[in-house]
Amino acid sequence: MLDSERPIGVFDSGLGGLTVARCIAESLPHESIYYVGDTKRCPYGVRSEEEVRAFVLQAGHWLAEHDVKIMVIACNTATAAGLRIAQQILPVPVIGVIAPGARAAINSTRTRKVGVLATPLTVRTGAYTRAIQDLDAGVNVYGCPAPSFVEIVERELATGAHLQERWLQDGDIFDTPENRAEVERTLAPIVEGGAQVDTVVLGCTHFPLLAGPIRHALGPDVRVVSSAEETTRELEDILRRRNQLAGIGHRPTHRFATTSDNIAEFAAAGSFIFGQPLKSIEHVSLDELRGL
Ligand code: DGL
């Protein structure tokens, strides 16, 4: 296999990173992706930084052993906790989603007041505030922890194999009265607290799936941005500079691995998020990820 034809490794705590993997697959159609979702230990956002850092290194070593040419940490929580150490230790380049999310926010805001909706751990680390203010130190950043959103998304996704059909038939399946109420409660500090943000960055790769209720709670004057497109742009730039972009004649193959014991559920929910059937899914045990 040519060096440039080696896959791009993509890692997330579960299914959310498939929102980023989808953007990569659609924008860079000649690239193969090797995705690993640590579904069994999801959610990461309520864990300690040390624990998540260890998980990032385990997944990173595993992907590096599977010959990826670069690793994308498609999880804000894992990026906040483990990007630096992963870059220092792993033998391949590693990028995260927070710097790209910060760029998306900076490109969008006019009032220079930005809300960051993320897991409690991501907000606690202050990683978004640093990344945004590294680009423009005059931007006010309002972190808004959303402890329940990942579970809401995972619960909706676990409801069955007919997500796509239900979506086509009923519209946004995540935009229910209960979800709207929970999203409104969570966003109240930035909506009612006088923050006057004009941009909210979805600082968790699960949250684009809740974009309907989030937009509803924020109203039409607030722009909602996420990191998938900017991450893909950064990835493309790095691969181009390293002369590692797959050629246009390359037929990509995507592989997916999960620590979940329920492959059927991962396949159904994953295919829905990825926008095409996940054809090759394997189970990876926690022992294997830990290198035992
Ligand atoms: N998808 C992860 C993120 O982007 C969050 C999910 C989790 O808490 O594990 O932050």
PDB file of C-alpha atoms and ligand atoms in Angstrom:
ATOM      1  CA  MET A   1       0.000   0.000   0.000  1.00  0.00           C
ATOM      2  CA  LEU A   2       1.287   3.485  -0.855  1.00  0.00           C
ATOM      3  CA  ASP A   3       2.026   5.687   2.156  1.00  0.00           C
ATOM      4  CA  SER A   4      -0.655   8.154   0.965  1.00  0.00           C
ATOM      5  CA  GLU A   5      -3.244   5.364   0.793  1.00  0.00           C
ATOM      6  CA  ARG A   6      -2.957   4.473   4.470  1.00  0.00           C
ATOM      7  CA  PRO A   7      -6.174   5.294   6.358  1.00  0.00           C
ATOM      8  CA  ILE A   8      -6.962   8.352   8.451  1.00  0.00           C
ATOM      9  CA  GLY A   9      -7.547   7.252  12.048  1.00  0.00           C
ATOM     10  CA  VAL A  10     -10.571   8.841  13.699  1.00  0.00           C
ATOM     11  CA  PHE A  11     -11.318   8.396  17.382  1.00  0.00           C
ATOM     12  CA  ASP A  12     -14.305   9.272  19.555  1.00  0.00           C
ATOM     13  CA  SER A  13     -15.811   8.147  22.833  1.00  0.00           C
ATOM     14  CA  GLY A  14     -18.653   6.562  20.852  1.00  0.00           C
ATOM     15  CA  LEU A  15     -20.842   7.585  17.967  1.00  0.00           C
ATOM     16  CA  GLY A  16     -20.582  11.394  18.010  1.00  0.00           C
ATOM     17  CA  GLY A  17     -17.275  11.468  16.138  1.00  0.00           C
ATOM     18  CA  LEU A  18     -19.065  10.019  13.138  1.00  0.00           C
ATOM     19  CA  THR A  19     -20.393  13.559  12.493  1.00  0.00           C
ATOM     20  CA  VAL A  20     -16.750  14.504  11.840  1.00  0.00           C
ATOM     21  CA  ALA A  21     -15.924  11.253  10.011  1.00  0.00           C
ATOM     22  CA  ARG A  22     -18.868  11.913   7.689  1.00  0.00           C
ATOM     23  CA  CYS A  23     -17.571  15.368   6.820  1.00  0.00           C
ATOM     24  CA  ILE A  24     -14.106  13.893   6.124  1.00  0.00           C
ATOM     25  CA  ALA A  25     -15.551  11.109   3.934  1.00  0.00           C
ATOM     26  CA  GLU A  26     -17.695  13.566   1.969  1.00  0.00           C
ATOM     27  CA  SER A  27     -15.004  16.238   1.533  1.00  0.00           C
ATOM     28  CA  LEU A  28     -12.049  13.898   0.923  1.00  0.00           C
ATOM     29  CA  PRO A  29     -13.711  11.085  -1.026  1.00  0.00           C
ATOM     30  CA  HIS A  30     -10.484   9.250  -1.870  1.00  0.00           C
ATOM     31  CA  GLU A  31      -9.394   8.821   1.732  1.00  0.00           C
ATOM     32  CA  SER A  32      -9.923   5.631   3.733  1.00  0.00           C
ATOM     33  CA  ILE A  33     -11.032   6.044   7.336  1.00  0.00           C
ATOM     34  CA  TYR A  34     -10.353   3.769  10.290  1.00  0.00           C
ATOM     35  CA  TYR A  35     -12.787   4.805  13.030  1.00  0.00           C
ATOM     36  CA  VAL A  36     -12.677   3.659  16.610  1.00  0.00           C
ATOM     37  CA  GLY A  37     -15.525   4.479  19.008  1.00  0.00           C
ATOM     38  CA  ASP A  38     -15.066   3.684  22.682  1.00  0.00           C
ATOM     39  CA  THR A  39     -18.818   3.222  23.178  1.00  0.00           C
ATOM     40  CA  LYS A  40     -18.459   0.995  26.211  1.00  0.00           C
ATOM     41  CA  ARG A  41     -16.761   3.755  28.230  1.00  0.00           C
ATOM     42  CA  CYS A  42     -18.932   6.589  26.841  1.00  0.00           C
ATOM     43  CA  PRO A  43     -19.697   9.211  28.111  1.00  0.00           C
ATOM     44  CA  TYR A  44     -16.234  10.665  28.655  1.00  0.00           C
ATOM     45  CA  GLY A  45     -17.573  14.110  29.528  1.00  0.00           C
ATOM     46  CA  VAL A  46     -18.386  13.236  33.120  1.00  0.00           C
ATOM     47  CA  ARG A  47     -15.046  11.502  33.825  1.00  0.00           C
ATOM     48  CA  SER A  48     -11.787  12.912  35.171  1.00  0.00           C
ATOM     49  CA  GLU A  49      -9.188  14.472  32.884  1.00  0.00           C
ATOM     50  CA  GLU A  50      -6.566  11.839  33.841  1.00  0.00           C
ATOM     51  CA  GLU A  51      -8.887   8.974  32.969  1.00  0.00           C
ATOM     52  CA  VAL A  52      -9.823  10.416  29.566  1.00  0.00           C
ATOM     53  CA  ARG A  53      -6.156  11.185  28.833  1.00  0.00           C
ATOM     54  CA  ALA A  54      -5.333   7.506  29.371  1.00  0.00           C
ATOM     55  CA  PHE A  55      -8.172   6.444  27.052  1.00  0.00           C
ATOM     56  CA  VAL A  56      -6.893   8.787  24.316  1.00  0.00           C
ATOM     57  CA  LEU A  57      -3.440   7.219  24.468  1.00  0.00           C
ATOM     58  CA  GLN A  58      -4.872   3.704  24.371  1.00  0.00           C
ATOM     59  CA  ALA A  59      -6.930   4.474  21.263  1.00  0.00           C
ATOM     60  CA  GLY A  60      -3.990   6.350  19.730  1.00  0.00           C
ATOM     61  CA  HIS A  61      -1.582   3.445  20.156  1.00  0.00           C
ATOM     62  CA  TRP A  62      -4.195   1.069  18.773  1.00  0.00           C
ATOM     63  CA  LEU A  63      -4.773   3.197  15.684  1.00  0.00           C
ATOM     64  CA  ALA A  64      -1.037   3.730  15.157  1.00  0.00           C
ATOM     65  CA  GLU A  65      -0.549  -0.045  15.282  1.00  0.00           C
ATOM     66  CA  HIS A  66      -3.238  -0.314  12.612  1.00  0.00           C
ATOM     67  CA  ASP A  67      -1.091   1.780  10.311  1.00  0.00           C
ATOM     68  CA  VAL A  68      -3.021   5.043  10.152  1.00  0.00           C
ATOM     69  CA  LYS A  69      -1.151   7.981   8.603  1.00  0.00           C
ATOM     70  CA  ILE A  70      -2.682  10.576  10.925  1.00  0.00           C
ATOM     71  CA  MET A  71      -5.071  10.555  13.877  1.00  0.00           C
ATOM     72  CA  VAL A  72      -8.074  12.844  14.334  1.00  0.00           C
ATOM     73  CA  ILE A  73      -9.419  13.037  17.869  1.00  0.00           C
ATOM     74  CA  ALA A  74     -13.036  13.638  16.831  1.00  0.00           C
ATOM     75  CA  CYS A  75     -14.158  14.287  20.385  1.00  0.00           C
ATOM     76  CA  ASN A  76     -13.846  17.636  22.118  1.00  0.00           C
ATOM     77  CA  THR A  77     -13.611  16.072  25.565  1.00  0.00           C
ATOM     78  CA  ALA A  78     -10.811  13.753  24.496  1.00  0.00           C
ATOM     79  CA  THR A  79      -9.098  16.648  22.681  1.00  0.00           C
ATOM     80  CA  ALA A  80      -9.288  18.838  25.785  1.00  0.00           C
ATOM     81  CA  ALA A  81      -7.857  16.102  27.994  1.00  0.00           C
ATOM     82  CA  GLY A  82      -5.405  14.319  25.722  1.00  0.00           C
ATOM     83  CA  LEU A  83      -4.393  16.132  22.511  1.00  0.00           C
ATOM     84  CA  ARG A  84      -1.071  17.444  23.822  1.00  0.00           C
ATOM     85  CA  ILE A  85       0.087  14.189  25.342  1.00  0.00           C
ATOM     86  CA  ALA A  86      -1.052  12.265  22.251  1.00  0.00           C
ATOM     87  CA  GLN A  87       0.978  14.606  20.028  1.00  0.00           C
ATOM     88  CA  GLN A  88       4.003  14.165  22.284  1.00  0.00           C
ATOM     89  CA  ILE A  89       3.864  10.364  22.458  1.00  0.00           C
ATOM     90  CA  LEU A  90       2.277   8.914  19.320  1.00  0.00           C
ATOM     91  CA  PRO A  91       4.372   8.200  16.218  1.00  0.00           C
ATOM     92  CA  VAL A  92       1.875   9.868  13.840  1.00  0.00           C
ATOM     93  CA  PRO A  93       0.572  13.468  13.649  1.00  0.00           C
ATOM     94  CA  VAL A  94      -2.521  14.036  15.796  1.00  0.00           C
ATOM     95  CA  ILE A  95      -5.119  16.781  15.437  1.00  0.00           C
ATOM     96  CA  GLY A  96      -8.126  17.584  17.597  1.00  0.00           C
ATOM     97  CA  VAL A  97     -11.408  19.402  17.109  1.00  0.00           C
ATOM     98  CA  ILE A  98     -11.095  22.316  19.538  1.00  0.00           C
ATOM     99  CA  ALA A  99      -8.735  24.602  17.577  1.00  0.00           C
ATOM    100  CA  PRO A 100     -10.902  24.117  14.453  1.00  0.00           C
ATOM    101  CA  GLY A 101     -14.072  24.772  16.510  1.00  0.00           C
ATOM    102  CA  ALA A 102     -12.458  27.936  17.872  1.00  0.00           C
ATOM    103  CA  ARG A 103     -11.645  29.077  14.309  1.00  0.00           C
ATOM    104  CA  ALA A 104     -15.250  28.444  13.236  1.00  0.00           C
ATOM    105  CA  ALA A 105     -16.455  30.564  16.166  1.00  0.00           C
ATOM    106  CA  ILE A 106     -14.021  33.405  15.395  1.00  0.00           C
ATOM    107  CA  ASN A 107     -15.011  33.408  11.728  1.00  0.00           C
ATOM    108  CA  SER A 108     -18.664  33.679  12.703  1.00  0.00           C
ATOM    109  CA  THR A 109     -18.836  36.173  15.562  1.00  0.00           C
ATOM    110  CA  ARG A 110     -19.372  39.875  14.951  1.00  0.00           C
ATOM    111  CA  THR A 111     -20.111  40.952  18.535  1.00  0.00           C
ATOM    112  CA  ARG A 112     -17.040  38.996  19.792  1.00  0.00           C
ATOM    113  CA  LYS A 113     -19.220  37.231  22.349  1.00  0.00           C
ATOM    114  CA  VAL A 114     -19.220  33.464  21.907  1.00  0.00           C
ATOM    115  CA  GLY A 115     -20.992  30.684  23.786  1.00  0.00           C
ATOM    116  CA  VAL A 116     -19.419  27.235  24.041  1.00  0.00           C
ATOM    117  CA  LEU A 117     -21.808  24.375  24.582  1.00  0.00           C
ATOM    118  CA  ALA A 118     -19.853  21.316  25.673  1.00  0.00           C
ATOM    119  CA  THR A 119     -19.531  18.482  28.158  1.00  0.00           C
ATOM    120  CA  PRO A 120     -18.719  19.398  31.768  1.00  0.00           C
ATOM    121  CA  LEU A 121     -15.112  18.174  31.395  1.00  0.00           C
ATOM    122  CA  THR A 122     -14.484  20.203  28.230  1.00  0.00           C
ATOM    123  CA  VAL A 123     -15.850  23.362  29.877  1.00  0.00           C
ATOM    124  CA  ARG A 124     -13.891  22.667  33.071  1.00  0.00           C
ATOM    125  CA  THR A 125     -10.553  22.420  31.255  1.00  0.00           C
ATOM    126  CA  GLY A 126     -10.988  25.903  29.757  1.00  0.00           C
ATOM    127  CA  ALA A 127      -9.568  24.538  26.490  1.00  0.00           C
ATOM    128  CA  TYR A 128     -12.101  26.354  24.296  1.00  0.00           C
ATOM    129  CA  THR A 129     -11.612  29.685  26.021  1.00  0.00           C
ATOM    130  CA  ARG A 130      -7.843  29.381  25.525  1.00  0.00           C
ATOM    131  CA  ALA A 131      -8.190  28.311  21.876  1.00  0.00           C
ATOM    132  CA  ILE A 132     -10.611  31.145  21.034  1.00  0.00           C
ATOM    133  CA  GLN A 133      -8.633  33.798  22.911  1.00  0.00           C
ATOM    134  CA  ASP A 134      -5.378  32.596  21.308  1.00  0.00           C
ATOM    135  CA  LEU A 135      -6.980  33.742  18.039  1.00  0.00           C
ATOM    136  CA  ASP A 136      -8.563  36.916  19.422  1.00  0.00           C
ATOM    137  CA  ALA A 137      -7.904  37.815  23.031  1.00  0.00           C
ATOM    138  CA  GLY A 138     -10.749  40.334  22.919  1.00  0.00           C
ATOM    139  CA  VAL A 139     -13.487  37.727  22.520  1.00  0.00           C
ATOM    140  CA  ASN A 140     -15.646  37.006  25.552  1.00  0.00           C
ATOM    141  CA  VAL A 141     -16.266  33.275  25.909  1.00  0.00           C
ATOM    142  CA  TYR A 142     -19.186  31.876  27.881  1.00  0.00           C
ATOM    143  CA  GLY A 143     -18.849  28.169  28.654  1.00  0.00           C
ATOM    144  CA  CYS A 144     -22.114  26.317  29.081  1.00  0.00           C
ATOM    145  CA  PRO A 145     -21.834  22.747  30.376  1.00  0.00           C
ATOM    146  CA  ALA A 146     -24.488  20.386  29.024  1.00  0.00           C
ATOM    147  CA  PRO A 147     -24.228  17.251  31.158  1.00  0.00           C
ATOM    148  CA  SER A 148     -27.358  15.550  29.787  1.00  0.00           C
ATOM    149  CA  PHE A 149     -27.024  16.056  26.015  1.00  0.00           C
ATOM    150  CA  VAL A 150     -24.751  13.112  25.223  1.00  0.00           C
ATOM    151  CA  GLU A 151     -27.120  10.757  27.018  1.00  0.00           C
ATOM    152  CA  ILE A 152     -30.133  12.245  25.217  1.00  0.00           C
ATOM    153  CA  VAL A 153     -28.447  11.662  21.854  1.00  0.00           C
ATOM    154  CA  GLU A 154     -27.279   8.149  22.744  1.00  0.00           C
ATOM    155  CA  ARG A 155     -30.791   7.286  24.032  1.00  0.00           C
ATOM    156  CA  GLU A 156     -32.501   8.479  20.840  1.00  0.00           C
ATOM    157  CA  LEU A 157     -29.940   6.625  18.743  1.00  0.00           C
ATOM    158  CA  ALA A 158     -30.542   3.394  20.657  1.00  0.00           C
ATOM    159  CA  THR A 159     -34.260   3.410  19.816  1.00  0.00           C
ATOM    160  CA  GLY A 160     -33.943   1.114  16.832  1.00  0.00           C
ATOM    161  CA  ALA A 161     -32.765   0.292  13.385  1.00  0.00           C
ATOM    162  CA  HIS A 162     -35.143   2.592  11.522  1.00  0.00           C
ATOM    163  CA  LEU A 163     -33.628   5.949  12.345  1.00  0.00           C
ATOM    164  CA  GLN A 164     -33.226   6.990   8.718  1.00  0.00           C
ATOM    165  CA  GLU A 165     -36.772   5.980   7.787  1.00  0.00           C
ATOM    166  CA  ARG A 166     -38.179   7.732  10.869  1.00  0.00           C
ATOM    167  CA  TRP A 167     -36.165  10.837  10.030  1.00  0.00           C
ATOM    168  CA  LEU A 168     -37.508  10.886   6.471  1.00  0.00           C
ATOM    169  CA  GLN A 169     -41.049  10.260   7.664  1.00  0.00           C
ATOM    170  CA  ASP A 170     -41.283  12.363  10.827  1.00  0.00           C
ATOM    171  CA  GLY A 171     -38.539  14.961  10.340  1.00  0.00           C
ATOM    172  CA  ASP A 172     -35.984  15.740  13.051  1.00  0.00           C
ATOM    173  CA  ILE A 173     -36.410  12.839  15.496  1.00  0.00           C
ATOM    174  CA  PHE A 174     -34.320  14.655  18.109  1.00  0.00           C
ATOM    175  CA  ASP A 175     -36.581  17.718  18.095  1.00  0.00           C
ATOM    176  CA  THR A 176     -39.135  16.496  20.642  1.00  0.00           C
ATOM    177  CA  PRO A 177     -40.946  18.587  23.295  1.00  0.00           C
ATOM    178  CA  GLU A 178     -38.951  16.842  26.070  1.00  0.00           C
ATOM    179  CA  ASN A 179     -35.627  17.516  24.349  1.00  0.00           C
ATOM    180  CA  ARG A 180     -36.588  21.138  23.668  1.00  0.00           C
ATOM    181  CA  ALA A 181     -37.420  21.603  27.356  1.00  0.00           C
ATOM    182  CA  GLU A 182     -34.120  20.078  28.510  1.00  0.00           C
ATOM    183  CA  VAL A 183     -32.101  22.063  25.955  1.00  0.00           C
ATOM    184  CA  GLU A 184     -33.843  25.310  26.975  1.00  0.00           C
ATOM    185  CA  ARG A 185     -33.092  24.612  30.654  1.00  0.00           C
ATOM    186  CA  THR A 186     -29.434  23.959  29.880  1.00  0.00           C
ATOM    187  CA  LEU A 187     -29.004  27.010  27.648  1.00  0.00           C
ATOM    188  CA  ALA A 188     -30.802  29.390  30.028  1.00  0.00           C
ATOM    189  CA  PRO A 189     -27.546  30.779  31.518  1.00  0.00           C
ATOM    190  CA  ILE A 190     -26.383  32.057  28.124  1.00  0.00           C
ATOM    191  CA  VAL A 191     -29.808  32.909  26.703  1.00  0.00           C
ATOM    192  CA  GLU A 192     -31.199  34.685  29.764  1.00  0.00           C
ATOM    193  CA  GLY A 193     -27.987  35.571  31.556  1.00  0.00           C
ATOM    194  CA  GLY A 194     -27.284  38.680  29.497  1.00  0.00           C
ATOM    195  CA  ALA A 195     -24.277  37.176  27.692  1.00  0.00           C
ATOM    196  CA  GLN A 196     -25.601  38.457  24.331  1.00  0.00           C
ATOM    197  CA  VAL A 197     -23.609  35.938  22.331  1.00  0.00           C
ATOM    198  CA  ASP A 198     -24.130  35.998  18.561  1.00  0.00           C
ATOM    199  CA  THR A 199     -22.432  32.624  18.026  1.00  0.00           C
ATOM    200  CA  VAL A 200     -22.591  29.332  19.848  1.00  0.00           C
ATOM    201  CA  VAL A 201     -20.053  26.652  19.055  1.00  0.00           C
ATOM    202  CA  LEU A 202     -21.182  23.073  19.459  1.00  0.00           C
ATOM    203  CA  GLY A 203     -18.186  21.937  21.471  1.00  0.00           C
ATOM    204  CA  CYS A 204     -19.124  18.283  21.471  1.00  0.00           C
ATOM    205  CA  THR A 205     -19.333  16.082  18.408  1.00  0.00           C
ATOM    206  CA  HIS A 206     -22.632  14.605  19.605  1.00  0.00           C
ATOM    207  CA  PHE A 207     -24.361  17.971  19.654  1.00  0.00           C
ATOM    208  CA  PRO A 208     -24.879  18.548  15.894  1.00  0.00           C
ATOM    209  CA  LEU A 209     -27.558  15.869  16.262  1.00  0.00           C
ATOM    210  CA  LEU A 210     -29.380  18.173  18.706  1.00  0.00           C
ATOM    211  CA  ALA A 211     -29.027  21.194  16.411  1.00  0.00           C
ATOM    212  CA  GLY A 212     -32.830  21.435  15.991  1.00  0.00           C
ATOM    213  CA  PRO A 213     -33.701  21.999  19.668  1.00  0.00           C
ATOM    214  CA  ILE A 214     -30.517  24.049  20.175  1.00  0.00           C
ATOM    215  CA  ARG A 215     -31.385  26.449  17.332  1.00  0.00           C
ATOM    216  CA  HIS A 216     -34.919  26.670  18.673  1.00  0.00           C
ATOM    217  CA  ALA A 217     -33.681  27.636  22.147  1.00  0.00           C
ATOM    218  CA  LEU A 218     -31.170  30.193  20.843  1.00  0.00           C
ATOM    219  CA  GLY A 219     -33.476  31.875  18.348  1.00  0.00           C
ATOM    220  CA  PRO A 220     -32.751  33.105  14.809  1.00  0.00           C
ATOM    221  CA  ASP A 221     -30.173  35.774  15.724  1.00  0.00           C
ATOM    222  CA  VAL A 222     -27.568  33.383  17.101  1.00  0.00           C
ATOM    223  CA  ARG A 223     -25.392  31.406  14.695  1.00  0.00           C
ATOM    224  CA  VAL A 224     -24.617  27.802  15.591  1.00  0.00           C
ATOM    225  CA  VAL A 225     -21.252  26.482  14.384  1.00  0.00           C
ATOM    226  CA  SER A 226     -19.404  23.201  14.799  1.00  0.00           C
ATOM    227  CA  SER A 227     -15.899  21.999  14.135  1.00  0.00           C
ATOM    228  CA  ALA A 228     -16.379  19.299  11.480  1.00  0.00           C
ATOM    229  CA  GLU A 229     -15.689  21.441   8.383  1.00  0.00           C
ATOM    230  CA  GLU A 230     -12.722  23.321   9.879  1.00  0.00           C
ATOM    231  CA  THR A 231     -11.241  20.055  11.165  1.00  0.00           C
ATOM    232  CA  THR A 232     -11.513  18.556   7.700  1.00  0.00           C
ATOM    233  CA  ARG A 233      -9.834  21.613   6.182  1.00  0.00           C
ATOM    234  CA  GLU A 234      -6.955  21.358   8.670  1.00  0.00           C
ATOM    235  CA  LEU A 235      -6.632  17.646   7.977  1.00  0.00           C
ATOM    236  CA  GLU A 236      -6.494  18.238   4.226  1.00  0.00           C
ATOM    237  CA  ASP A 237      -3.848  20.959   4.654  1.00  0.00           C
ATOM    238  CA  ILE A 238      -1.623  18.730   6.769  1.00  0.00           C
ATOM    239  CA  LEU A 239      -1.926  15.764   4.408  1.00  0.00           C
ATOM    240  CA  ARG A 240      -1.201  17.990   1.399  1.00  0.00           C
ATOM    241  CA  ARG A 241       1.902  19.488   3.032  1.00  0.00           C
ATOM    242  CA  ARG A 242       3.124  16.001   3.961  1.00  0.00           C
ATOM    243  CA  ASN A 243       2.399  14.767   0.448  1.00  0.00           C
ATOM    244  CA  GLN A 244       0.044  12.188   1.929  1.00  0.00           C
ATOM    245  CA  LEU A 245      -3.279  12.932   0.236  1.00  0.00           C
ATOM    246  CA  ALA A 246      -4.653   9.787  -1.392  1.00  0.00           C
ATOM    247  CA  GLY A 247      -4.643   9.998  -5.182  1.00  0.00           C
ATOM    248  CA  ILE A 248      -7.848  10.400  -7.152  1.00  0.00           C
ATOM    249  CA  GLY A 249      -7.553   6.824  -8.408  1.00  0.00           C
ATOM    250  CA  HIS A 250      -7.656   5.419  -4.871  1.00  0.00           C
ATOM    251  CA  ARG A 251     -10.822   3.533  -3.925  1.00  0.00           C
ATOM    252  CA  PRO A 252     -11.337   4.141  -0.208  1.00  0.00           C
ATOM    253  CA  THR A 253     -12.379   1.509   2.299  1.00  0.00           C
ATOM    254  CA  HIS A 254     -13.809   2.570   5.629  1.00  0.00           C
ATOM    255  CA  ARG A 255     -13.453   0.390   8.705  1.00  0.00           C
ATOM    256  CA  PHE A 256     -15.131   0.862  12.057  1.00  0.00           C
ATOM    257  CA  ALA A 257     -14.262  -0.578  15.438  1.00  0.00           C
ATOM    258  CA  THR A 258     -16.220  -0.224  18.654  1.00  0.00           C
ATOM    259  CA  THR A 259     -15.832  -1.359  22.236  1.00  0.00           C
ATOM    260  CA  SER A 260     -19.630  -1.795  22.365  1.00  0.00           C
ATOM    261  CA  ASP A 261     -20.959  -5.328  22.817  1.00  0.00           C
ATOM    262  CA  ASN A 262     -23.939  -4.437  20.658  1.00  0.00           C
ATOM    263  CA  ILE A 263     -22.619  -4.277  17.100  1.00  0.00           C
ATOM    264  CA  ALA A 264     -26.143  -4.178  15.607  1.00  0.00           C
ATOM    265  CA  GLU A 265     -26.984  -1.023  17.551  1.00  0.00           C
ATOM    266  CA  PHE A 266     -23.655   0.596  16.606  1.00  0.00           C
ATOM    267  CA  ALA A 267     -24.309  -0.326  12.960  1.00  0.00           C
ATOM    268  CA  ALA A 268     -27.821   1.138  12.915  1.00  0.00           C
ATOM    269  CA  ALA A 269     -27.017   4.370  14.721  1.00  0.00           C
ATOM    270  CA  GLY A 270     -23.617   4.699  13.053  1.00  0.00           C
ATOM    271  CA  SER A 271     -24.984   4.297   9.522  1.00  0.00           C
ATOM    272  CA  PHE A 272     -27.573   6.969  10.261  1.00  0.00           C
ATOM    273  CA  ILE A 273     -24.949   9.473  11.459  1.00  0.00           C
ATOM    274  CA  PHE A 274     -22.318   8.574   8.848  1.00  0.00           C
ATOM    275  CA  GLY A 275     -24.904   8.912   6.084  1.00  0.00           C
ATOM    276  CA  GLN A 276     -24.032   5.589   4.495  1.00  0.00           C
ATOM    277  CA  PRO A 277     -24.061   1.984   5.712  1.00  0.00           C
ATOM    278  CA  LEU A 278     -21.149   1.036   7.975  1.00  0.00           C
ATOM    279  CA  LYS A 279     -20.108  -2.062   6.058  1.00  0.00           C
ATOM    280  CA  SER A 280     -17.121  -3.251   8.064  1.00  0.00           C
ATOM    281  CA  ILE A 281     -17.544  -3.164  11.851  1.00  0.00           C
ATOM    282  CA  GLU A 282     -15.407  -5.064  14.320  1.00  0.00           C
ATOM    283  CA  HIS A 283     -15.535  -5.388  18.074  1.00  0.00           C
ATOM    284  CA  VAL A 284     -12.432  -4.319  19.962  1.00  0.00           C
ATOM    285  CA  SER A 285     -12.213  -5.373  23.591  1.00  0.00           C
ATOM    286  CA  LEU A 286     -11.094  -2.969  26.306  1.00  0.00           C
ATOM    287  CA  ASP A 287      -8.156  -5.309  27.006  1.00  0.00           C
ATOM    288  CA  GLU A 288      -7.055  -5.028  23.391  1.00  0.00           C
ATOM    289  CA  LEU A 289      -7.340  -1.236  23.504  1.00  0.00           C
ATOM    290  CA  ARG A 290      -5.335  -1.206  26.719  1.00  0.00           C
ATOM    291  CA  GLY A 291      -2.691  -3.260  24.891  1.00  0.00           C
ATOM    292  CA  LEU A 292      -3.111  -6.275  27.237  1.00  0.00           C
TER     293      LEU A 292
HETATM  294  N1  DGL B   1     -18.336  13.372  21.600  1.00  0.00           N
HETATM  295  C1  DGL B   1     -17.712  13.840  22.809  1.00  0.00           C
HETATM  296  C2  DGL B   1     -17.238  15.276  22.628  1.00  0.00           C
HETATM  297  O1  DGL B   1     -17.089  15.746  21.513  1.00  0.00           O
HETATM  298  C3  DGL B   1     -18.540  13.782  24.054  1.00  0.00           C
HETATM  299  C4  DGL B   1     -19.179  12.507  24.408  1.00  0.00           C
HETATM  300  C5  DGL B   1     -18.783  12.006  25.744  1.00  0.00           C
HETATM  301  O2  DGL B   1     -19.056  12.647  26.779  1.00  0.00           O
HETATM  302  O3  DGL B   1     -18.199  10.928  25.744  1.00  0.00           O
HETATM  303  O4  DGL B   1     -16.979  15.946  23.598  1.00  0.00           O
END
